[in-house]
Structure formats: C-alpha cells, structure tokens
Amino acid sequence: RNTVHRLPTMVTGLDVGLRRLEFVALLFFFIICEAKSERIKRPEIPQQITWFYANNLDIGASFLGDVVGLNEVPGLLQEKQCRIFHSTSNHFCGVCNTRAAPNCTAGGPEEKDNPGKATYTMVVSSKQEVDDWHAYLVQGNSTRVLVTKPEHSSTYGCYAFNFYDRDMTNGLGCYRWEVQYFSDPAWPQLSHDP
C-alpha cells in the first residue's frame, strides 16, 4: 500500500529533476553561444618584419641597402646576426645569417624546387611608380641585380616587374622581388590603418 502512494510522488520528483537537468543544459547552451558570439578581438599588428636569409650577412644587407635603397635601422643589438631595413614606415625587411640561405644555384630563383621560392612584393600607387622603380634599379646595377621588363597582366589586374640579386650563393639571389601596381579597382587604396 505504501508503494502505491509513493509512486506519484516519485514520478513528480523525477519529473522535477529532469526539468532541472533540462534547465541546466539549456543554460549551459546559452552560455556557450554567448561566449562564441563575444570572440576576443584580434590584436593590432602595428609593425611587420619579413625575414630573408643570406650566407653572407654583409652581401645580403648590401643588396637591401645599396641596391634596393632601403634605410637600415641603426644600433640594433642583433646586427651581427641580422640587419633590419625600413621598407615602409611600419614594415621592415630583415636579412639574417642565422640559418643557411635557400640553395637555388642549380636552376636560379625561378627553379621549380627552389626551397626559398617566395616573392616579396612592393606595392606602389601608380604605373609611373613601377616605371620609376624599374629605372632606379637598372641604373648602374647590372652586375648586382637582374631586372625584368615591366608588363601588364590582365589575369591579375596589375602592372609589375621582378628583380633578383645576382648573387645566388652568398646574397639574396634565391628570392624573387617584385614592384607592382594594381589596376584592379577592387584593390584597397593606401591606408595607414592596420
């Protein structure tokens, strides 16, 4: 007899317990959804360095400073292993001798299996600026730099040329350098915001 009277109470107690579990699960679900919707904002990137490797630090640094014409950041503690140059106000190019430079002596910088095959592109504001860079690099630098002819690419919506350090053994000769102007109207205009 006592069992019959307890049965509704047990069912009611079980029902309340299930409702509490459902409430806790639903609350947990909303907390997770809220946490996902309040993602942490991406931190700013106020400066950037692109690193290149040369077997001879002075030769690699000379290419960036003397040939490309970038200004070296003076007085850095690491100048015996890495030298850093301003390319724009908040972007830098660094050359280091802390690891072996890519080896592309068999087929040059455009070699299919070149381990350092990368392009460093300097984006300028006009076709005229591409031509100005071209003239700047070819003047008196033919023994140090190989410069291709500027061309328009309808595929990529740009006008550009490539140039290379001729020293593939000790300098930065296994990297491709490019000066480019985007004629594509979707390309973002110059901005000082990161």
JSON list of C-alpha atoms in Angstrom, two decimals:
[
{"chain": "A", "resi": 1, "resn": "ARG", "atom": "CA", "xyz": [0.00, 0.00, 0.00]},
{"chain": "A", "resi": 2, "resn": "ASN", "atom": "CA", "xyz": [2.77, 2.48, 0.78]},
{"chain": "A", "resi": 3, "resn": "THR", "atom": "CA", "xyz": [4.32, 1.81, -2.60]},
{"chain": "A", "resi": 4, "resn": "VAL", "atom": "CA", "xyz": [1.14, 2.82, -4.42]},
{"chain": "A", "resi": 5, "resn": "HIS", "atom": "CA", "xyz": [1.00, 6.16, -2.61]},
{"chain": "A", "resi": 6, "resn": "ARG", "atom": "CA", "xyz": [4.70, 6.88, -3.19]},
{"chain": "A", "resi": 7, "resn": "LEU", "atom": "CA", "xyz": [4.62, 6.24, -6.91]},
{"chain": "A", "resi": 8, "resn": "PRO", "atom": "CA", "xyz": [3.09, 9.62, -7.92]},
{"chain": "A", "resi": 9, "resn": "THR", "atom": "CA", "xyz": [5.49, 11.41, -5.59]},
{"chain": "A", "resi": 10, "resn": "MET", "atom": "CA", "xyz": [8.47, 9.59, -7.13]},
{"chain": "A", "resi": 11, "resn": "VAL", "atom": "CA", "xyz": [7.27, 10.37, -10.65]},
{"chain": "A", "resi": 12, "resn": "THR", "atom": "CA", "xyz": [6.72, 14.00, -9.70]},
{"chain": "A", "resi": 13, "resn": "GLY", "atom": "CA", "xyz": [10.19, 14.15, -8.08]},
{"chain": "A", "resi": 14, "resn": "LEU", "atom": "CA", "xyz": [11.75, 12.54, -11.17]},
{"chain": "A", "resi": 15, "resn": "ASP", "atom": "CA", "xyz": [9.90, 14.98, -13.40]},
{"chain": "A", "resi": 16, "resn": "VAL", "atom": "CA", "xyz": [11.23, 17.95, -11.38]},
{"chain": "A", "resi": 17, "resn": "GLY", "atom": "CA", "xyz": [14.74, 16.52, -11.53]},
{"chain": "A", "resi": 18, "resn": "LEU", "atom": "CA", "xyz": [14.55, 16.13, -15.32]},
{"chain": "A", "resi": 19, "resn": "ARG", "atom": "CA", "xyz": [13.26, 19.67, -15.67]},
{"chain": "A", "resi": 20, "resn": "ARG", "atom": "CA", "xyz": [16.18, 20.92, -13.60]},
{"chain": "A", "resi": 21, "resn": "LEU", "atom": "CA", "xyz": [18.59, 18.99, -15.84]},
{"chain": "A", "resi": 22, "resn": "GLU", "atom": "CA", "xyz": [16.92, 20.42, -18.94]},
{"chain": "A", "resi": 23, "resn": "PHE", "atom": "CA", "xyz": [17.19, 23.92, -17.47]},
{"chain": "A", "resi": 24, "resn": "VAL", "atom": "CA", "xyz": [20.88, 23.46, -16.62]},
{"chain": "A", "resi": 25, "resn": "ALA", "atom": "CA", "xyz": [21.61, 22.09, -20.13]},
{"chain": "A", "resi": 26, "resn": "LEU", "atom": "CA", "xyz": [19.74, 24.96, -21.75]},
{"chain": "A", "resi": 27, "resn": "LEU", "atom": "CA", "xyz": [21.56, 27.49, -19.57]},
{"chain": "A", "resi": 28, "resn": "PHE", "atom": "CA", "xyz": [24.90, 25.91, -20.45]},
{"chain": "A", "resi": 29, "resn": "PHE", "atom": "CA", "xyz": [23.98, 26.04, -24.17]},
{"chain": "A", "resi": 30, "resn": "PHE", "atom": "CA", "xyz": [23.21, 29.77, -23.94]},
{"chain": "A", "resi": 31, "resn": "ILE", "atom": "CA", "xyz": [26.45, 30.46, -22.08]},
{"chain": "A", "resi": 32, "resn": "ILE", "atom": "CA", "xyz": [28.45, 28.70, -24.82]},
{"chain": "A", "resi": 33, "resn": "CYS", "atom": "CA", "xyz": [26.56, 30.55, -27.58]},
{"chain": "A", "resi": 34, "resn": "GLU", "atom": "CA", "xyz": [27.15, 33.86, -25.82]},
{"chain": "A", "resi": 35, "resn": "ALA", "atom": "CA", "xyz": [30.85, 33.11, -25.41]},
{"chain": "A", "resi": 36, "resn": "LYS", "atom": "CA", "xyz": [31.16, 32.30, -29.13]},
{"chain": "A", "resi": 37, "resn": "SER", "atom": "CA", "xyz": [29.41, 35.50, -30.13]},
{"chain": "A", "resi": 38, "resn": "GLU", "atom": "CA", "xyz": [31.77, 37.57, -27.97]},
{"chain": "A", "resi": 39, "resn": "ARG", "atom": "CA", "xyz": [35.03, 36.40, -29.51]},
{"chain": "A", "resi": 40, "resn": "ILE", "atom": "CA", "xyz": [38.18, 38.13, -28.47]},
{"chain": "A", "resi": 41, "resn": "LYS", "atom": "CA", "xyz": [39.02, 40.95, -30.87]},
{"chain": "A", "resi": 42, "resn": "ARG", "atom": "CA", "xyz": [42.11, 40.35, -32.99]},
{"chain": "A", "resi": 43, "resn": "PRO", "atom": "CA", "xyz": [45.04, 42.35, -31.60]},
{"chain": "A", "resi": 44, "resn": "GLU", "atom": "CA", "xyz": [46.50, 45.09, -33.81]},
{"chain": "A", "resi": 45, "resn": "ILE", "atom": "CA", "xyz": [49.60, 44.46, -35.95]},
{"chain": "A", "resi": 46, "resn": "PRO", "atom": "CA", "xyz": [51.38, 47.82, -35.70]},
{"chain": "A", "resi": 47, "resn": "GLN", "atom": "CA", "xyz": [54.60, 46.67, -37.40]},
{"chain": "A", "resi": 48, "resn": "GLN", "atom": "CA", "xyz": [55.80, 43.76, -39.52]},
{"chain": "A", "resi": 49, "resn": "ILE", "atom": "CA", "xyz": [59.17, 42.28, -40.48]},
{"chain": "A", "resi": 50, "resn": "THR", "atom": "CA", "xyz": [59.76, 39.95, -43.42]},
{"chain": "A", "resi": 51, "resn": "TRP", "atom": "CA", "xyz": [62.89, 37.86, -42.91]},
{"chain": "A", "resi": 52, "resn": "PHE", "atom": "CA", "xyz": [65.34, 36.74, -45.61]},
{"chain": "A", "resi": 53, "resn": "TYR", "atom": "CA", "xyz": [68.43, 34.60, -45.21]},
{"chain": "A", "resi": 54, "resn": "ALA", "atom": "CA", "xyz": [71.87, 35.09, -46.78]},
{"chain": "A", "resi": 55, "resn": "ASN", "atom": "CA", "xyz": [75.02, 33.05, -46.34]},
{"chain": "A", "resi": 56, "resn": "ASN", "atom": "CA", "xyz": [76.97, 36.30, -46.09]},
{"chain": "A", "resi": 57, "resn": "LEU", "atom": "CA", "xyz": [75.24, 38.93, -43.94]},
{"chain": "A", "resi": 58, "resn": "ASP", "atom": "CA", "xyz": [77.14, 41.89, -45.40]},
{"chain": "A", "resi": 59, "resn": "ILE", "atom": "CA", "xyz": [76.34, 40.89, -49.00]},
{"chain": "A", "resi": 60, "resn": "GLY", "atom": "CA", "xyz": [72.66, 40.34, -48.21]},
{"chain": "A", "resi": 61, "resn": "ALA", "atom": "CA", "xyz": [72.49, 43.64, -46.31]},
{"chain": "A", "resi": 62, "resn": "SER", "atom": "CA", "xyz": [74.24, 45.41, -49.17]},
{"chain": "A", "resi": 63, "resn": "PHE", "atom": "CA", "xyz": [71.54, 44.23, -51.57]},
{"chain": "A", "resi": 64, "resn": "LEU", "atom": "CA", "xyz": [68.79, 45.73, -49.38]},
{"chain": "A", "resi": 65, "resn": "GLY", "atom": "CA", "xyz": [70.71, 48.91, -48.58]},
{"chain": "A", "resi": 66, "resn": "ASP", "atom": "CA", "xyz": [72.83, 49.69, -51.64]},
{"chain": "A", "resi": 67, "resn": "VAL", "atom": "CA", "xyz": [70.80, 48.15, -54.46]},
{"chain": "A", "resi": 68, "resn": "VAL", "atom": "CA", "xyz": [67.17, 48.41, -53.29]},
{"chain": "A", "resi": 69, "resn": "GLY", "atom": "CA", "xyz": [67.94, 51.60, -51.35]},
{"chain": "A", "resi": 70, "resn": "LEU", "atom": "CA", "xyz": [66.29, 50.75, -48.03]},
{"chain": "A", "resi": 71, "resn": "ASN", "atom": "CA", "xyz": [67.49, 52.52, -44.88]},
{"chain": "A", "resi": 72, "resn": "GLU", "atom": "CA", "xyz": [68.95, 50.31, -42.19]},
{"chain": "A", "resi": 73, "resn": "VAL", "atom": "CA", "xyz": [67.67, 50.60, -38.61]},
{"chain": "A", "resi": 74, "resn": "PRO", "atom": "CA", "xyz": [70.82, 51.73, -36.76]},
{"chain": "A", "resi": 75, "resn": "GLY", "atom": "CA", "xyz": [72.20, 50.40, -33.50]},
{"chain": "A", "resi": 76, "resn": "LEU", "atom": "CA", "xyz": [70.21, 47.18, -33.09]},
{"chain": "A", "resi": 77, "resn": "LEU", "atom": "CA", "xyz": [71.66, 44.61, -30.68]},
{"chain": "A", "resi": 78, "resn": "GLN", "atom": "CA", "xyz": [71.34, 41.80, -33.22]},
{"chain": "A", "resi": 79, "resn": "GLU", "atom": "CA", "xyz": [73.32, 43.45, -36.03]},
{"chain": "A", "resi": 80, "resn": "LYS", "atom": "CA", "xyz": [75.98, 40.69, -36.07]},
{"chain": "A", "resi": 81, "resn": "GLN", "atom": "CA", "xyz": [73.32, 38.07, -36.93]},
{"chain": "A", "resi": 82, "resn": "CYS", "atom": "CA", "xyz": [70.51, 40.12, -38.50]},
{"chain": "A", "resi": 83, "resn": "ARG", "atom": "CA", "xyz": [70.22, 43.55, -40.08]},
{"chain": "A", "resi": 84, "resn": "ILE", "atom": "CA", "xyz": [66.88, 45.24, -40.47]},
{"chain": "A", "resi": 85, "resn": "PHE", "atom": "CA", "xyz": [65.82, 47.84, -43.03]},
{"chain": "A", "resi": 86, "resn": "HIS", "atom": "CA", "xyz": [62.78, 50.11, -43.30]},
{"chain": "A", "resi": 87, "resn": "SER", "atom": "CA", "xyz": [60.70, 49.30, -46.38]},
{"chain": "A", "resi": 88, "resn": "THR", "atom": "CA", "xyz": [57.73, 51.49, -45.33]},
{"chain": "A", "resi": 89, "resn": "SER", "atom": "CA", "xyz": [57.04, 53.38, -42.12]},
{"chain": "A", "resi": 90, "resn": "ASN", "atom": "CA", "xyz": [55.77, 50.28, -40.30]},
{"chain": "A", "resi": 91, "resn": "HIS", "atom": "CA", "xyz": [57.19, 47.44, -42.34]},
{"chain": "A", "resi": 92, "resn": "PHE", "atom": "CA", "xyz": [60.74, 46.17, -42.35]},
{"chain": "A", "resi": 93, "resn": "CYS", "atom": "CA", "xyz": [62.92, 43.71, -44.28]},
{"chain": "A", "resi": 94, "resn": "GLY", "atom": "CA", "xyz": [65.43, 41.77, -42.24]},
{"chain": "A", "resi": 95, "resn": "VAL", "atom": "CA", "xyz": [68.37, 39.76, -43.51]},
{"chain": "A", "resi": 96, "resn": "CYS", "atom": "CA", "xyz": [70.00, 37.17, -41.26]},
{"chain": "A", "resi": 97, "resn": "ASN", "atom": "CA", "xyz": [72.84, 34.68, -41.35]},
{"chain": "A", "resi": 98, "resn": "THR", "atom": "CA", "xyz": [71.37, 32.58, -38.52]},
{"chain": "A", "resi": 99, "resn": "ARG", "atom": "CA", "xyz": [70.44, 29.75, -40.88]},
{"chain": "A", "resi": 100, "resn": "ALA", "atom": "CA", "xyz": [71.55, 28.67, -44.32]},
{"chain": "A", "resi": 101, "resn": "ALA", "atom": "CA", "xyz": [70.10, 30.65, -47.21]},
{"chain": "A", "resi": 102, "resn": "PRO", "atom": "CA", "xyz": [67.97, 28.77, -49.73]},
{"chain": "A", "resi": 103, "resn": "ASN", "atom": "CA", "xyz": [70.06, 27.00, -52.35]},
{"chain": "A", "resi": 104, "resn": "CYS", "atom": "CA", "xyz": [68.90, 27.61, -55.91]},
{"chain": "A", "resi": 105, "resn": "THR", "atom": "CA", "xyz": [72.25, 27.52, -57.71]},
{"chain": "A", "resi": 106, "resn": "ALA", "atom": "CA", "xyz": [71.15, 24.66, -59.98]},
{"chain": "A", "resi": 107, "resn": "GLY", "atom": "CA", "xyz": [68.26, 26.49, -61.63]},
{"chain": "A", "resi": 108, "resn": "GLY", "atom": "CA", "xyz": [68.11, 30.02, -60.27]},
{"chain": "A", "resi": 109, "resn": "PRO", "atom": "CA", "xyz": [65.39, 31.73, -58.26]},
{"chain": "A", "resi": 110, "resn": "GLU", "atom": "CA", "xyz": [62.58, 30.57, -60.58]},
{"chain": "A", "resi": 111, "resn": "GLU", "atom": "CA", "xyz": [63.63, 26.91, -60.22]},
{"chain": "A", "resi": 112, "resn": "LYS", "atom": "CA", "xyz": [60.57, 24.72, -59.56]},
{"chain": "A", "resi": 113, "resn": "ASP", "atom": "CA", "xyz": [62.03, 23.15, -56.41]},
{"chain": "A", "resi": 114, "resn": "ASN", "atom": "CA", "xyz": [63.73, 26.29, -55.07]},
{"chain": "A", "resi": 115, "resn": "PRO", "atom": "CA", "xyz": [63.31, 25.95, -51.27]},
{"chain": "A", "resi": 116, "resn": "GLY", "atom": "CA", "xyz": [63.28, 29.74, -50.85]},
{"chain": "A", "resi": 117, "resn": "LYS", "atom": "CA", "xyz": [60.86, 30.41, -53.68]},
{"chain": "A", "resi": 118, "resn": "ALA", "atom": "CA", "xyz": [58.97, 33.37, -52.32]},
{"chain": "A", "resi": 119, "resn": "THR", "atom": "CA", "xyz": [58.03, 36.74, -53.73]},
{"chain": "A", "resi": 120, "resn": "TYR", "atom": "CA", "xyz": [58.48, 39.95, -51.81]},
{"chain": "A", "resi": 121, "resn": "THR", "atom": "CA", "xyz": [56.14, 42.45, -53.47]},
{"chain": "A", "resi": 122, "resn": "MET", "atom": "CA", "xyz": [56.38, 46.19, -53.03]},
{"chain": "A", "resi": 123, "resn": "VAL", "atom": "CA", "xyz": [53.00, 47.67, -53.98]},
{"chain": "A", "resi": 124, "resn": "VAL", "atom": "CA", "xyz": [53.15, 51.20, -55.38]},
{"chain": "A", "resi": 125, "resn": "SER", "atom": "CA", "xyz": [50.42, 53.72, -56.19]},
{"chain": "A", "resi": 126, "resn": "SER", "atom": "CA", "xyz": [50.74, 54.08, -59.97]},
{"chain": "A", "resi": 127, "resn": "LYS", "atom": "CA", "xyz": [52.08, 52.61, -63.18]},
{"chain": "A", "resi": 128, "resn": "GLN", "atom": "CA", "xyz": [54.53, 55.52, -63.30]},
{"chain": "A", "resi": 129, "resn": "GLU", "atom": "CA", "xyz": [55.94, 54.50, -59.90]},
{"chain": "A", "resi": 130, "resn": "VAL", "atom": "CA", "xyz": [56.57, 50.99, -61.27]},
{"chain": "A", "resi": 131, "resn": "ASP", "atom": "CA", "xyz": [58.48, 52.55, -64.18]},
{"chain": "A", "resi": 132, "resn": "ASP", "atom": "CA", "xyz": [60.37, 54.82, -61.76]},
{"chain": "A", "resi": 133, "resn": "TRP", "atom": "CA", "xyz": [61.43, 51.81, -59.66]},
{"chain": "A", "resi": 134, "resn": "HIS", "atom": "CA", "xyz": [62.49, 49.99, -62.81]},
{"chain": "A", "resi": 135, "resn": "ALA", "atom": "CA", "xyz": [64.68, 52.92, -63.92]},
{"chain": "A", "resi": 136, "resn": "TYR", "atom": "CA", "xyz": [66.12, 53.22, -60.40]},
{"chain": "A", "resi": 137, "resn": "LEU", "atom": "CA", "xyz": [67.13, 49.55, -60.23]},
{"chain": "A", "resi": 138, "resn": "VAL", "atom": "CA", "xyz": [68.67, 49.24, -63.70]},
{"chain": "A", "resi": 139, "resn": "GLN", "atom": "CA", "xyz": [70.86, 52.34, -63.39]},
{"chain": "A", "resi": 140, "resn": "GLY", "atom": "CA", "xyz": [74.39, 51.16, -62.80]},
{"chain": "A", "resi": 141, "resn": "ASN", "atom": "CA", "xyz": [73.34, 47.96, -61.01]},
{"chain": "A", "resi": 142, "resn": "SER", "atom": "CA", "xyz": [73.57, 45.46, -63.87]},
{"chain": "A", "resi": 143, "resn": "THR", "atom": "CA", "xyz": [76.36, 43.49, -62.18]},
{"chain": "A", "resi": 144, "resn": "ARG", "atom": "CA", "xyz": [74.40, 43.21, -58.94]},
{"chain": "A", "resi": 145, "resn": "VAL", "atom": "CA", "xyz": [70.72, 42.95, -59.93]},
{"chain": "A", "resi": 146, "resn": "LEU", "atom": "CA", "xyz": [68.76, 41.22, -62.70]},
{"chain": "A", "resi": 147, "resn": "VAL", "atom": "CA", "xyz": [65.64, 43.22, -63.61]},
{"chain": "A", "resi": 148, "resn": "THR", "atom": "CA", "xyz": [62.81, 42.01, -65.85]},
{"chain": "A", "resi": 149, "resn": "LYS", "atom": "CA", "xyz": [60.74, 44.28, -68.09]},
{"chain": "A", "resi": 150, "resn": "PRO", "atom": "CA", "xyz": [57.55, 45.82, -66.60]},
{"chain": "A", "resi": 151, "resn": "GLU", "atom": "CA", "xyz": [54.41, 44.23, -68.04]},
{"chain": "A", "resi": 152, "resn": "HIS", "atom": "CA", "xyz": [50.66, 44.47, -67.58]},
{"chain": "A", "resi": 153, "resn": "SER", "atom": "CA", "xyz": [48.81, 41.30, -66.53]},
{"chain": "A", "resi": 154, "resn": "SER", "atom": "CA", "xyz": [45.09, 41.23, -67.31]},
{"chain": "A", "resi": 155, "resn": "THR", "atom": "CA", "xyz": [44.88, 37.95, -65.35]},
{"chain": "A", "resi": 156, "resn": "TYR", "atom": "CA", "xyz": [45.97, 39.60, -62.09]},
{"chain": "A", "resi": 157, "resn": "GLY", "atom": "CA", "xyz": [44.94, 43.19, -62.84]},
{"chain": "A", "resi": 158, "resn": "CYS", "atom": "CA", "xyz": [48.39, 44.61, -62.27]},
{"chain": "A", "resi": 159, "resn": "TYR", "atom": "CA", "xyz": [51.46, 46.19, -63.87]},
{"chain": "A", "resi": 160, "resn": "ALA", "atom": "CA", "xyz": [54.71, 44.84, -62.47]},
{"chain": "A", "resi": 161, "resn": "PHE", "atom": "CA", "xyz": [58.26, 43.60, -62.89]},
{"chain": "A", "resi": 162, "resn": "ASN", "atom": "CA", "xyz": [60.53, 41.24, -60.96]},
{"chain": "A", "resi": 163, "resn": "PHE", "atom": "CA", "xyz": [64.11, 41.71, -59.90]},
{"chain": "A", "resi": 164, "resn": "TYR", "atom": "CA", "xyz": [66.73, 39.40, -58.39]},
{"chain": "A", "resi": 165, "resn": "ASP", "atom": "CA", "xyz": [70.02, 39.62, -56.56]},
{"chain": "A", "resi": 166, "resn": "ARG", "atom": "CA", "xyz": [72.54, 38.06, -58.96]},
{"chain": "A", "resi": 167, "resn": "ASP", "atom": "CA", "xyz": [74.47, 36.52, -56.04]},
{"chain": "A", "resi": 168, "resn": "MET", "atom": "CA", "xyz": [72.70, 33.18, -55.53]},
{"chain": "A", "resi": 169, "resn": "THR", "atom": "CA", "xyz": [75.49, 31.79, -53.35]},
{"chain": "A", "resi": 170, "resn": "ASN", "atom": "CA", "xyz": [76.07, 34.43, -50.67]},
{"chain": "A", "resi": 171, "resn": "GLY", "atom": "CA", "xyz": [73.38, 37.08, -51.18]},
{"chain": "A", "resi": 172, "resn": "LEU", "atom": "CA", "xyz": [69.60, 37.11, -51.58]},
{"chain": "A", "resi": 173, "resn": "GLY", "atom": "CA", "xyz": [69.61, 35.62, -55.10]},
{"chain": "A", "resi": 174, "resn": "CYS", "atom": "CA", "xyz": [67.11, 32.84, -54.39]},
{"chain": "A", "resi": 175, "resn": "TYR", "atom": "CA", "xyz": [64.31, 35.28, -53.59]},
{"chain": "A", "resi": 176, "resn": "ARG", "atom": "CA", "xyz": [62.04, 36.95, -56.13]},
{"chain": "A", "resi": 177, "resn": "TRP", "atom": "CA", "xyz": [61.42, 40.67, -55.61]},
{"chain": "A", "resi": 178, "resn": "GLU", "atom": "CA", "xyz": [58.57, 42.46, -57.33]},
{"chain": "A", "resi": 179, "resn": "VAL", "atom": "CA", "xyz": [57.37, 46.04, -57.78]},
{"chain": "A", "resi": 180, "resn": "GLN", "atom": "CA", "xyz": [53.67, 46.11, -58.60]},
{"chain": "A", "resi": 181, "resn": "TYR", "atom": "CA", "xyz": [50.79, 48.49, -59.20]},
{"chain": "A", "resi": 182, "resn": "PHE", "atom": "CA", "xyz": [47.24, 47.10, -59.01]},
{"chain": "A", "resi": 183, "resn": "SER", "atom": "CA", "xyz": [44.98, 48.31, -61.80]},
{"chain": "A", "resi": 184, "resn": "ASP", "atom": "CA", "xyz": [42.21, 46.17, -60.33]},
{"chain": "A", "resi": 185, "resn": "PRO", "atom": "CA", "xyz": [39.66, 48.66, -58.89]},
{"chain": "A", "resi": 186, "resn": "ALA", "atom": "CA", "xyz": [38.88, 46.23, -56.04]},
{"chain": "A", "resi": 187, "resn": "TRP", "atom": "CA", "xyz": [42.42, 46.61, -54.64]},
{"chain": "A", "resi": 188, "resn": "PRO", "atom": "CA", "xyz": [42.28, 48.64, -51.38]},
{"chain": "A", "resi": 189, "resn": "GLN", "atom": "CA", "xyz": [43.63, 52.15, -51.60]},
{"chain": "A", "resi": 190, "resn": "LEU", "atom": "CA", "xyz": [46.58, 53.20, -49.47]},
{"chain": "A", "resi": 191, "resn": "SER", "atom": "CA", "xyz": [45.59, 53.27, -45.81]},
{"chain": "A", "resi": 192, "resn": "HIS", "atom": "CA", "xyz": [47.52, 53.97, -42.63]},
{"chain": "A", "resi": 193, "resn": "ASP", "atom": "CA", "xyz": [45.23, 51.71, -40.61]},
{"chain": "A", "resi": 194, "resn": "PRO", "atom": "CA", "xyz": [46.43, 48.13, -39.98]}
]
